[in-house]
Amino acid sequence: MIKTYNSSEYDVIVVGAGHAGSEAALASARMGLKTLVVTIGLDMVAFMPCNPSVGGPAKGTVVREIDALGGEMGRNIDKTYIQMRMLNTGKGPAVRALRAQADKWQYHEQMKRTIENTPNLTLRQAIVDQLVVEDGICRGVVTNTGAKYLAKSVVLTTGTAARGKIIIGELTYSSGPNNTTPAIKLSEHLADFGFKLRRFKTGTPPRVNGNTIDYHQTEEEPGDQEPRHFSFTSKDADYLRDQVSCWMTYTNAQTHQIIRDNLDRAPMFSGLIKGVGPRYCPSIEDKVIRFADKDRHQIFLEPEGRHTKEIYVGDFSTSMPEEVQLKMLHSVAGLQHAELMRPGYAIEYDVIEPWQLKHTLETKKIKGLFTAGQMNGTSGYEEAAGQGLIAGINAALSAKGQPGFTLGRDEAYIGVLIDDLVTKGTNEPYRLLTSRAEYRLILRHDNADLRLTPYGRKLGLIDTDRYEAFLAKKQAIQDLIAKLHDLTIHPIDDVQSFLVKVGQAPLSDGVKADLFLRRPQVTIDDIEMLTHLKLASDRYVKEQVEIALKYAGYIKKEQQQIDRLKRQEAKRIPSQLDYDQVDGLATEARQKFAKIRPETLAQAERISGVNPADLAILSVYIQNGHYHETK
């Protein structure tokens, strides 16, 4: 047994410095708390062991929400991307998504540099084996070297390192991601405290040498030339024009046959893998079997950085034996002579059942202990970072003795993510999708600052200059809406000719410009051209006004649904209510209420298996005030 010794004291300790841990530590330190972030390896700070990218559907919105609250991910990717693209541009604003290809080495180095240069923040390499818990309150951590660090709050962000096990064909060994040291004892320690844990699995594809790819047999995927940014603080003038292309190719019948011929050696099918894998990011062998009617699957060849030849073979995740991976790769157009630099692998790891958490991400069992990231059952860097930011904020508030901070489903995708985890739990690695958000027309990537920056300011994460710029933008939006309402578009020849050109009916009389703008194919730039007026200079202000006016009816309907949700959220459930005393509840509802312990009627309504009758019985019981508390 290692002898322990008392080391420094902090306000907040963050265990792990991946995407969740980095955001948690930065948030706590920026809120003025003396913060320690402990990581197994300094070379893994904000590392990308899987896909070298940030963003995409729903995930890109989360990154913008992180930025709007004062987090770092958006700024970090804007400093280190090699390609930027807006996805779903042919669809409505609710599902448009920004995605950036990262230089994964620069991304890590830039985030590490930011952490090292942030006041109040100490970065240290160590493995945490135990928590210090006194009277049900987490007071610190103990490392494998015996160092005891004390704090008022602790955030755990262990990622896939918790009892991590890598699997490649018949080969298995204990490891964290990317062949790093795993964390073994902390999971066992959590289990000793009564936390329910389970095993999940994720995977990563092979990396090949870009010099050995025949790109003539693939399809080029270039970046956008129009300026795009994740951070609201980034400038169009700084947009990178010299971008690095990605490339697309496809599997084929030969690839699929190689996989079928080797299923007896595939850990996914041989029984070697016990953990539950991600439904929305399956291995290539899983795809071939599940979608047997498909004669090909897309593969994306993504550079891992500007100064490396490593190419990430996206959508080709596999845990097949190495020699089988080579055969699979060499069957694909453009990869016939590709040299393998790193084999793909599966990794199993421990997660905590997320229904054991509050919406603040504090555990229900131990006060002052917060968890975030993949250890809460999610997948993806973005979901991890969003949780890390909220956990870091709440750890800091807890250390200050202040009430916690939460986001509702109507306020942010981060709120949807956390509510889903806490209310429903997850039986597989959770992936955030646009379809999970009921109010996605309001929770757009373009308006994250309007939704969340006031919160960031109140928390102390948005500085004065940025907040004044935000207020100026907000005022400019209001001014432009007023200008359009006061401006009349008359049926002059230029207007009528324009409408015919864009396939719209001509005007019979004058119309206010805000109503004119609601027509399809009409933009504010068009109105400026037709009226010879300069109404606004900021394209982001114009974007907000166009969306607000064109989708006003739909936004109003969503707002009405939100108002109903808030009325339900206002109906609190006593924290220690004894559900066995509530007559008439269905057995399933009674069991799930007791397990999850919803905080409001709105949360209770979202629990799977709860029907309207159960909700009505619970509502009346609470309203009458005849409730009993558990002993």
XYZ file of C-alpha atoms in Angstrom:
631
model
C 0.000 0.000 0.000
C 1.311 3.448 -0.964
C 1.748 5.815 1.952
C -0.262 9.013 1.433
C 0.921 12.520 2.164
C -0.911 15.829 2.181
C -0.160 18.059 -0.777
C -1.739 21.366 -1.808
C -5.322 22.472 -1.244
C -7.538 23.808 -4.023
C -11.081 25.028 -4.491
C -11.797 22.660 -7.400
C -10.006 19.556 -8.669
C -10.657 18.217 -12.175
C -9.596 14.637 -12.904
C -8.806 14.200 -16.592
C -7.817 16.798 -19.197
C -9.604 15.580 -22.298
C -12.286 17.705 -23.897
C -14.543 17.570 -20.826
C -11.741 18.111 -18.330
C -10.216 21.010 -20.245
C -13.508 22.926 -20.333
C -14.274 22.136 -16.691
C -10.877 23.306 -15.469
C -10.863 26.491 -17.567
C -14.390 27.427 -16.471
C -13.569 26.958 -12.798
C -10.322 28.928 -13.004
C -11.902 31.745 -15.017
C -14.597 32.034 -12.359
C -11.817 32.839 -9.898
C -11.422 29.438 -8.219
C -8.034 27.957 -7.443
C -8.171 24.899 -9.695
C -6.081 21.775 -10.208
C -6.459 19.602 -13.304
C -4.850 16.174 -13.028
C -4.270 14.081 -16.144
C -2.663 10.695 -16.773
C -0.472 12.163 -19.514
C 0.323 15.766 -20.402
C 0.594 14.691 -24.047
C -3.116 13.814 -24.023
C -4.549 17.226 -23.070
C -7.570 17.778 -25.357
C -6.238 15.030 -27.609
C -8.318 13.566 -30.432
C -7.811 9.796 -30.281
C -10.581 9.255 -32.831
C -11.761 11.525 -35.649
C -9.686 14.701 -36.160
C -12.699 16.986 -36.436
C -15.095 19.178 -34.485
C -18.755 19.851 -35.191
C -21.389 18.360 -37.460
C -25.168 18.043 -36.992
C -26.200 19.005 -33.426
C -22.567 18.746 -32.301
C -21.628 21.946 -34.137
C -24.402 23.772 -32.300
C -23.018 22.494 -29.001
C -19.599 23.962 -29.855
C -21.191 27.340 -30.527
C -23.118 27.109 -27.261
C -19.875 26.362 -25.425
C -18.378 29.462 -27.003
C -21.422 31.603 -26.217
C -21.107 30.645 -22.547
C -17.402 31.520 -22.494
C -15.904 28.058 -23.081
C -12.825 27.325 -25.164
C -13.566 24.661 -27.787
C -14.826 27.081 -30.460
C -11.861 29.415 -30.112
C -9.445 26.497 -30.063
C -10.715 24.928 -33.281
C -10.816 28.338 -35.001
C -7.081 28.621 -34.288
C -6.183 25.107 -35.450
C -8.513 23.986 -38.261
C -7.304 22.955 -41.685
C -10.750 22.869 -43.282
C -14.161 24.390 -42.483
C -17.489 23.432 -44.066
C -21.143 24.232 -43.479
C -23.248 21.103 -43.848
C -26.907 20.890 -44.907
C -26.834 24.281 -46.633
C -29.741 23.226 -48.829
C -31.945 22.701 -45.766
C -33.484 25.015 -43.187
C -31.513 26.864 -40.491
C -32.562 24.401 -37.771
C -30.373 21.623 -39.198
C -27.470 23.514 -40.735
C -24.251 22.410 -39.124
C -20.686 23.681 -39.109
C -17.873 21.128 -39.184
C -14.123 21.701 -39.032
C -11.267 19.374 -39.849
C -8.667 19.839 -37.121
C -4.920 19.681 -37.058
C -5.117 17.323 -34.102
C -1.581 18.020 -32.908
C -2.020 21.784 -33.014
C -5.438 21.458 -31.363
C -3.868 19.615 -28.423
C -0.887 21.988 -28.208
C -3.059 25.119 -28.356
C -5.424 23.896 -25.635
C -2.512 22.834 -23.425
C -0.930 26.265 -23.912
C -4.214 27.943 -22.949
C -4.504 25.859 -19.779
C -0.869 26.495 -18.815
C -1.302 30.251 -19.184
C -4.644 30.594 -17.397
C -4.472 32.235 -13.939
C -5.700 30.145 -10.985
C -5.105 26.907 -12.939
C -2.481 24.223 -12.230
C -1.865 21.353 -14.678
C -0.323 18.189 -13.239
C 0.414 14.665 -14.503
C -0.782 11.922 -12.160
C -3.190 8.984 -11.900
C -6.047 9.413 -9.433
C -6.859 6.169 -7.621
C -9.232 7.292 -4.869
C -11.570 10.008 -3.697
C -11.434 11.592 -0.276
C -15.018 11.445 1.045
C -16.049 12.621 4.508
C -19.650 12.612 5.775
C -20.973 12.079 2.255
C -19.032 15.045 0.848
C -16.143 14.775 -1.611
C -13.133 16.544 -0.118
C -10.365 15.656 -2.597
C -8.431 12.908 -4.379
C -5.485 10.580 -3.802
C -3.044 9.705 -6.609
C -1.131 6.470 -7.240
C 1.998 8.102 -5.809
C 0.232 8.824 -2.528
C -0.289 12.547 -3.004
C -3.512 13.775 -1.379
C -5.038 16.908 -2.889
C -7.931 18.495 -1.014
C -10.685 20.661 -2.502
C -14.250 21.829 -2.016
C -15.431 20.224 -5.278
C -14.151 17.455 -7.567
C -15.003 16.835 -11.236
C -14.326 13.395 -12.755
C -13.764 13.255 -16.522
C -12.019 9.914 -17.068
C -13.145 9.405 -20.669
C -12.329 5.975 -22.089
C -9.363 5.459 -19.750
C -11.465 3.967 -16.925
C -10.368 0.319 -16.899
C -9.751 0.743 -20.617
C -9.091 -2.373 -22.702
C -7.984 -2.273 -26.345
C -9.069 -5.072 -28.673
C -7.578 -5.836 -32.104
C -8.668 -9.222 -33.400
C -7.602 -11.848 -30.872
C -5.262 -9.352 -29.171
C -6.466 -7.638 -25.986
C -4.557 -5.532 -23.501
C -5.204 -3.005 -20.754
C -4.861 0.524 -22.143
C -6.376 3.933 -22.413
C -7.009 5.509 -25.832
C -4.099 5.693 -28.260
C -2.037 3.231 -26.178
C -1.943 5.438 -23.082
C -1.944 4.349 -19.454
C -5.416 3.288 -18.230
C -7.034 4.282 -14.931
C -7.822 1.066 -13.073
C -8.505 1.733 -9.403
C -10.828 4.743 -9.598
C -13.674 2.723 -11.151
C -13.358 0.110 -8.446
C -13.404 2.875 -5.836
C -16.632 4.343 -7.303
C -18.231 0.893 -7.244
C -17.325 0.604 -3.562
C -19.357 3.768 -2.921
C -22.378 2.101 -4.523
C -22.293 3.763 -7.945
C -23.796 1.692 -10.754
C -21.238 1.238 -13.539
C -21.425 -0.471 -16.903
C -19.123 -1.252 -19.812
C -19.327 0.608 -23.104
C -17.283 0.163 -26.227
C -16.178 2.500 -28.952
C -13.764 2.135 -31.824
C -11.471 3.904 -34.200
C -10.399 3.200 -37.802
C -6.950 2.592 -39.266
C -4.616 5.441 -40.203
C -2.763 5.139 -43.489
C 0.128 6.965 -45.154
C -1.250 9.687 -47.410
C 1.690 9.274 -49.805
C 0.421 5.787 -50.659
C -3.144 6.835 -51.590
C -4.206 7.205 -55.223
C -6.391 10.300 -54.898
C -7.352 10.158 -58.586
C -9.683 7.290 -57.684
C -11.414 9.311 -54.969
C -13.748 12.335 -54.814
C -12.408 15.610 -53.428
C -14.198 17.320 -50.518
C -12.864 20.913 -50.294
C -13.585 23.458 -47.576
C -15.800 26.548 -47.905
C -14.422 29.786 -49.280
C -17.057 31.878 -47.491
C -15.795 32.688 -43.968
C -17.048 30.326 -41.266
C -16.278 30.322 -37.546
C -17.205 28.402 -34.437
C -16.381 31.248 -32.081
C -18.430 34.441 -32.140
C -15.178 36.300 -31.422
C -13.378 35.124 -34.588
C -12.979 37.598 -37.448
C -13.840 37.041 -41.113
C -10.514 38.631 -42.062
C -8.684 35.784 -40.310
C -10.497 33.029 -42.192
C -8.120 30.419 -43.595
C -8.175 30.331 -47.403
C -5.420 27.769 -47.866
C -7.463 24.812 -46.686
C -6.652 21.103 -46.870
C -9.105 18.892 -48.759
C -10.645 15.667 -47.540
C -11.459 12.858 -49.959
C -14.252 10.334 -50.333
C -14.261 6.758 -51.595
C -16.431 3.663 -51.091
C -16.345 0.072 -49.954
C -17.433 -2.538 -52.484
C -18.532 -6.162 -52.823
C -14.959 -7.401 -52.359
C -14.582 -5.426 -49.115
C -17.826 -6.850 -47.805
C -16.846 -10.403 -48.718
C -13.506 -10.080 -46.895
C -15.426 -8.989 -43.789
C -17.920 -11.855 -44.053
C -15.115 -14.386 -44.563
C -13.462 -13.254 -41.329
C -16.413 -12.781 -38.995
C -15.155 -15.632 -36.822
C -12.122 -13.412 -36.050
C -14.176 -10.234 -35.509
C -14.347 -9.418 -31.762
C -17.758 -7.812 -32.335
C -19.168 -11.200 -33.357
C -16.887 -13.698 -31.614
C -18.001 -12.597 -28.149
C -14.644 -11.108 -27.198
C -16.175 -7.621 -26.905
C -18.589 -7.390 -23.974
C -19.206 -3.631 -23.912
C -22.128 -2.005 -25.730
C -21.082 -0.079 -28.831
C -22.491 3.114 -30.378
C -25.585 2.650 -32.529
C -24.903 5.757 -34.609
C -21.214 5.126 -35.230
C -20.971 1.364 -35.935
C -17.865 -0.473 -37.050
C -17.554 -1.279 -40.746
C -18.072 -4.978 -40.018
C -21.260 -4.130 -38.111
C -22.488 -1.968 -41.005
C -21.890 -4.712 -43.562
C -23.936 -7.216 -41.546
C -26.703 -4.847 -40.408
C -27.162 -3.279 -43.833
C -26.639 -6.338 -46.011
C -28.728 -4.781 -48.794
C -26.188 -1.967 -49.285
C -23.604 -2.676 -51.978
C -21.257 0.082 -50.741
C -20.578 2.434 -47.829
C -18.941 5.874 -47.870
C -15.398 6.257 -46.566
C -13.864 9.663 -45.823
C -10.111 10.156 -46.021
C -9.338 12.914 -43.510
C -5.856 14.408 -42.974
C -4.827 14.389 -39.308
C -2.922 17.642 -39.713
C -1.158 19.976 -42.107
C 2.324 18.623 -41.370
C 1.694 14.877 -41.149
C 0.945 12.204 -43.723
C -1.376 10.276 -41.409
C -4.818 9.919 -42.954
C -7.823 8.982 -40.847
C -10.004 6.470 -42.721
C -13.355 7.824 -41.540
C -16.440 5.594 -41.262
C -14.139 2.548 -41.392
C -13.915 1.823 -37.663
C -12.841 -1.772 -37.069
C -11.414 -4.170 -34.499
C -10.547 -6.876 -37.040
C -7.057 -8.475 -36.855
C -4.396 -6.286 -38.418
C -3.828 -8.488 -41.480
C -7.575 -8.507 -42.191
C -7.668 -4.714 -41.886
C -4.981 -4.534 -44.585
C -6.996 -6.756 -46.929
C -10.099 -4.661 -46.318
C -8.223 -1.415 -47.023
C -6.561 -2.728 -50.174
C -9.944 -3.669 -51.630
C -11.084 -0.035 -51.632
C -10.620 2.298 -54.619
C -7.637 4.565 -54.032
C -6.320 2.452 -51.143
C -5.013 -0.544 -53.125
C -1.437 0.251 -52.106
C -2.118 2.133 -48.861
C 0.445 1.571 -46.110
C -0.978 1.075 -42.635
C 0.469 3.460 -40.060
C -1.823 2.601 -37.113
C -4.367 -0.223 -36.994
C -7.954 0.387 -35.982
C -9.057 -0.902 -32.603
C -12.002 -1.203 -30.243
C -11.758 0.037 -26.667
C -13.939 -1.001 -23.740
C -14.267 1.286 -20.714
C -16.360 1.960 -17.626
C -19.164 4.510 -17.478
C -21.332 5.686 -14.627
C -25.084 5.258 -15.089
C -26.055 8.922 -15.699
C -29.441 8.722 -13.940
C -27.351 8.885 -10.752
C -26.669 12.566 -11.519
C -28.500 15.819 -10.977
C -28.971 18.295 -13.831
C -25.958 20.172 -12.451
C -23.967 16.932 -13.082
C -23.362 16.585 -9.356
C -23.769 12.991 -8.194
C -26.768 12.223 -6.031
C -24.741 9.920 -3.773
C -21.810 12.194 -2.940
C -22.119 15.949 -2.514
C -19.427 18.021 -4.216
C -18.613 15.270 -6.729
C -19.374 15.984 -10.375
C -18.877 13.837 -13.490
C -18.717 14.785 -17.159
C -17.902 13.469 -20.609
C -17.719 9.924 -21.891
C -17.770 8.549 -18.358
C -21.420 9.709 -18.304
C -22.168 7.476 -21.289
C -21.867 9.926 -24.169
C -19.863 9.721 -27.388
C -18.051 12.574 -29.092
C -15.695 15.380 -28.153
C -18.414 18.016 -28.385
C -20.865 16.328 -26.005
C -17.977 15.813 -23.583
C -16.890 19.444 -23.761
C -20.443 20.713 -23.227
C -20.838 18.579 -20.115
C -17.379 19.562 -18.902
C -18.249 23.242 -19.096
C -21.460 22.762 -17.083
C -19.729 20.512 -14.528
C -16.874 22.998 -14.127
C -19.275 25.898 -13.677
C -21.256 24.000 -11.056
C -18.178 22.735 -9.236
C -17.052 26.360 -8.943
C -20.490 27.525 -7.777
C -20.613 24.675 -5.251
C -17.180 25.641 -3.922
C -18.484 29.175 -3.481
C -21.607 27.935 -1.721
C -23.833 29.302 -4.484
C -26.849 27.677 -6.240
C -26.171 25.507 -9.270
C -26.553 26.447 -12.948
C -28.615 24.387 -15.394
C -29.843 24.786 -18.953
C -33.322 23.753 -20.049
C -34.260 21.788 -23.148
C -35.648 25.026 -24.555
C -32.389 26.922 -23.989
C -29.605 24.792 -25.458
C -28.655 21.487 -27.045
C -26.436 21.111 -23.982
C -29.641 21.215 -21.927
C -31.210 18.523 -24.119
C -28.097 16.366 -23.773
C -27.922 16.557 -19.992
C -31.664 16.168 -19.499
C -31.691 13.044 -21.694
C -28.841 11.513 -19.692
C -30.212 12.362 -16.258
C -33.863 11.591 -17.015
C -33.621 8.595 -19.331
C -30.142 7.196 -18.771
C -28.583 5.406 -21.741
C -28.023 1.777 -22.655
C -25.444 2.625 -25.316
C -22.960 5.434 -26.053
C -25.256 8.455 -26.402
C -24.974 10.629 -29.477
C -26.660 14.006 -29.712
C -28.886 14.353 -32.787
C -31.000 17.255 -34.051
C -34.040 14.977 -33.784
C -33.574 14.769 -29.995
C -34.381 18.490 -29.628
C -38.061 19.445 -29.616
C -37.259 23.127 -30.225
C -34.497 22.922 -32.813
C -35.771 25.912 -34.789
C -35.018 28.019 -31.702
C -31.823 26.107 -30.776
C -29.936 27.018 -33.949
C -26.175 27.263 -34.349
C -26.424 30.877 -35.555
C -28.202 32.291 -32.481
C -26.286 30.544 -29.689
C -24.851 33.881 -28.540
C -28.298 35.484 -28.286
C -29.488 32.533 -26.199
C -26.555 32.031 -23.874
C -24.090 34.924 -23.720
C -26.029 36.704 -20.926
C -25.570 33.553 -18.826
C -21.846 33.516 -19.593
C -21.583 37.140 -18.537
C -23.442 36.526 -15.268
C -21.160 33.577 -14.481
C -18.045 35.657 -15.095
C -16.938 33.825 -18.247
C -17.608 36.659 -20.729
C -15.433 39.754 -20.398
C -16.649 43.345 -20.733
C -15.390 43.956 -24.283
C -17.054 40.833 -25.604
C -20.289 41.559 -23.778
C -20.454 45.107 -25.114
C -19.908 43.776 -28.649
C -22.727 41.292 -28.039
C -25.077 44.060 -26.830
C -24.209 46.139 -29.889
C -25.080 43.190 -32.170
C -28.349 42.631 -30.330
C -29.242 46.314 -30.708
C -28.333 46.233 -34.409
C -30.758 43.317 -34.908
C -33.576 45.245 -33.232
C -32.755 48.365 -35.272
C -32.803 46.445 -38.555
C -36.171 44.852 -37.748
C -37.558 48.321 -37.014
C -36.142 49.717 -40.280
C -37.745 46.915 -42.285
C -41.067 47.475 -40.562
C -40.994 51.182 -41.365
C -39.841 50.734 -44.975
C -42.384 50.255 -47.766
C -41.614 48.332 -50.974
C -43.589 49.812 -53.863
C -44.617 47.923 -57.021
C -42.191 49.769 -59.280
C -40.731 48.170 -62.410
C -37.468 47.084 -60.773
C -39.350 45.325 -57.963
C -41.773 43.591 -60.332
C -38.964 42.438 -62.623
C -37.041 41.073 -59.652
C -40.055 39.111 -58.409
C -40.626 37.561 -61.818
C -36.944 36.617 -61.972
C -37.089 34.742 -58.627
C -40.418 33.087 -59.410
C -42.614 35.221 -57.150
C -45.947 36.858 -57.834
C -45.705 40.606 -58.549
C -46.973 43.177 -56.056
C -50.448 44.664 -56.459
C -49.767 47.378 -53.919
C -47.051 48.621 -51.602
C -45.982 46.283 -48.793
C -43.851 46.670 -45.682
C -40.317 45.403 -46.171
C -40.533 42.960 -43.238
C -43.501 41.252 -44.933
C -41.789 41.415 -48.320
C -38.795 39.624 -46.791
C -40.971 36.652 -45.820
C -41.259 35.686 -49.463
C -39.036 32.773 -50.534
C -35.911 33.762 -52.479
C -35.964 37.313 -51.046
C -33.056 38.507 -48.878
C -32.148 41.739 -47.115
C -29.426 42.246 -49.716
C -32.147 42.158 -52.375
C -34.167 44.785 -50.503
C -31.068 46.989 -50.252
C -30.495 46.595 -53.983
C -34.105 47.418 -54.868
C -34.354 50.432 -52.521
C -30.783 51.714 -52.966
C -30.503 51.838 -49.162
C -27.806 50.414 -46.904
C -29.826 48.929 -44.067
C -27.043 47.035 -42.241
C -23.389 46.172 -42.771
C -22.997 43.082 -40.588
C -23.912 39.862 -42.421
C -24.526 38.064 -39.132
C -27.078 40.703 -38.125
C -28.811 40.278 -41.482
C -28.825 36.499 -41.012
C -30.565 36.782 -37.643
C -33.200 39.167 -38.942
C -33.935 37.070 -42.037
C -34.433 33.917 -39.997
C -36.501 35.711 -37.342
C -38.888 37.183 -39.920
C -39.079 34.316 -42.416
C -39.752 31.704 -39.732
C -41.756 33.912 -37.365
C -44.865 31.687 -37.441
C -42.967 28.491 -36.717
C -40.892 30.147 -34.005
C -44.085 31.428 -32.344
C -45.500 27.872 -32.222
C -42.323 26.540 -30.637
C -42.384 29.363 -28.106
C -45.921 28.388 -27.111
C -44.718 24.819 -26.493
C -41.826 26.201 -24.440
C -44.224 28.256 -22.311
C -46.168 25.069 -21.525
C -42.916 23.274 -20.648
C -41.942 26.066 -18.258
C -45.264 25.818 -16.453
C -44.555 22.125 -15.876
C -40.947 22.827 -14.873
C -42.266 25.237 -12.221
C -44.116 22.362 -10.523
C -41.438 20.989 -8.213
C -41.454 17.471 -6.764
C -40.300 17.121 -3.118
C -36.810 15.640 -3.240
C -37.508 12.856 -0.708
C -41.059 11.992 -1.747
C -41.956 8.378 -0.905
C -43.537 7.052 -4.110
C -44.798 3.926 -2.314
C -47.301 6.208 -0.601
C -48.753 7.514 -3.888
C -51.842 5.378 -4.521
C -52.697 4.500 -8.096
C -49.268 4.754 -9.698
C -48.394 1.995 -12.156
C -45.588 -0.258 -10.890
C -43.210 0.785 -13.704
C -43.798 4.491 -13.024
C -43.359 3.989 -9.272
C -40.040 2.173 -9.781
C -38.678 4.710 -12.256
C -39.714 7.700 -10.162
C -37.925 6.176 -7.162
C -34.820 5.415 -9.231
C -34.451 8.702 -11.130
C -36.135 10.985 -8.566
C -37.300 13.674 -11.037
C -37.073 17.230 -9.796
C -40.120 18.592 -11.670
C -43.308 17.299 -13.267
C -41.872 18.173 -16.672
C -38.895 15.892 -16.031
C -41.198 13.157 -14.729
C -43.215 13.395 -17.941
C -40.081 12.705 -20.021
C -39.234 9.436 -18.261
C -39.864 6.506 -20.598
C -42.665 4.214 -19.430
C -44.544 6.989 -17.603
C -48.050 7.527 -18.981
C -50.348 10.574 -18.635
C -52.388 8.864 -15.894
C -49.264 8.415 -13.740
C -48.385 12.054 -14.221
C -51.886 13.213 -13.326
C -51.911 11.116 -10.132
C -48.512 12.477 -9.094
C -49.531 16.054 -9.870
C -52.700 15.862 -7.775
C -50.856 14.150 -4.918
C -48.255 16.937 -4.742
C -50.812 19.695 -5.249
C -52.854 18.441 -2.284
C -49.741 18.494 -0.133
C -50.376 15.023 1.292
C -46.967 13.581 0.572
C -44.615 11.536 2.714
C -40.860 11.604 2.650
C -38.639 8.533 2.521
C -36.934 7.587 5.759
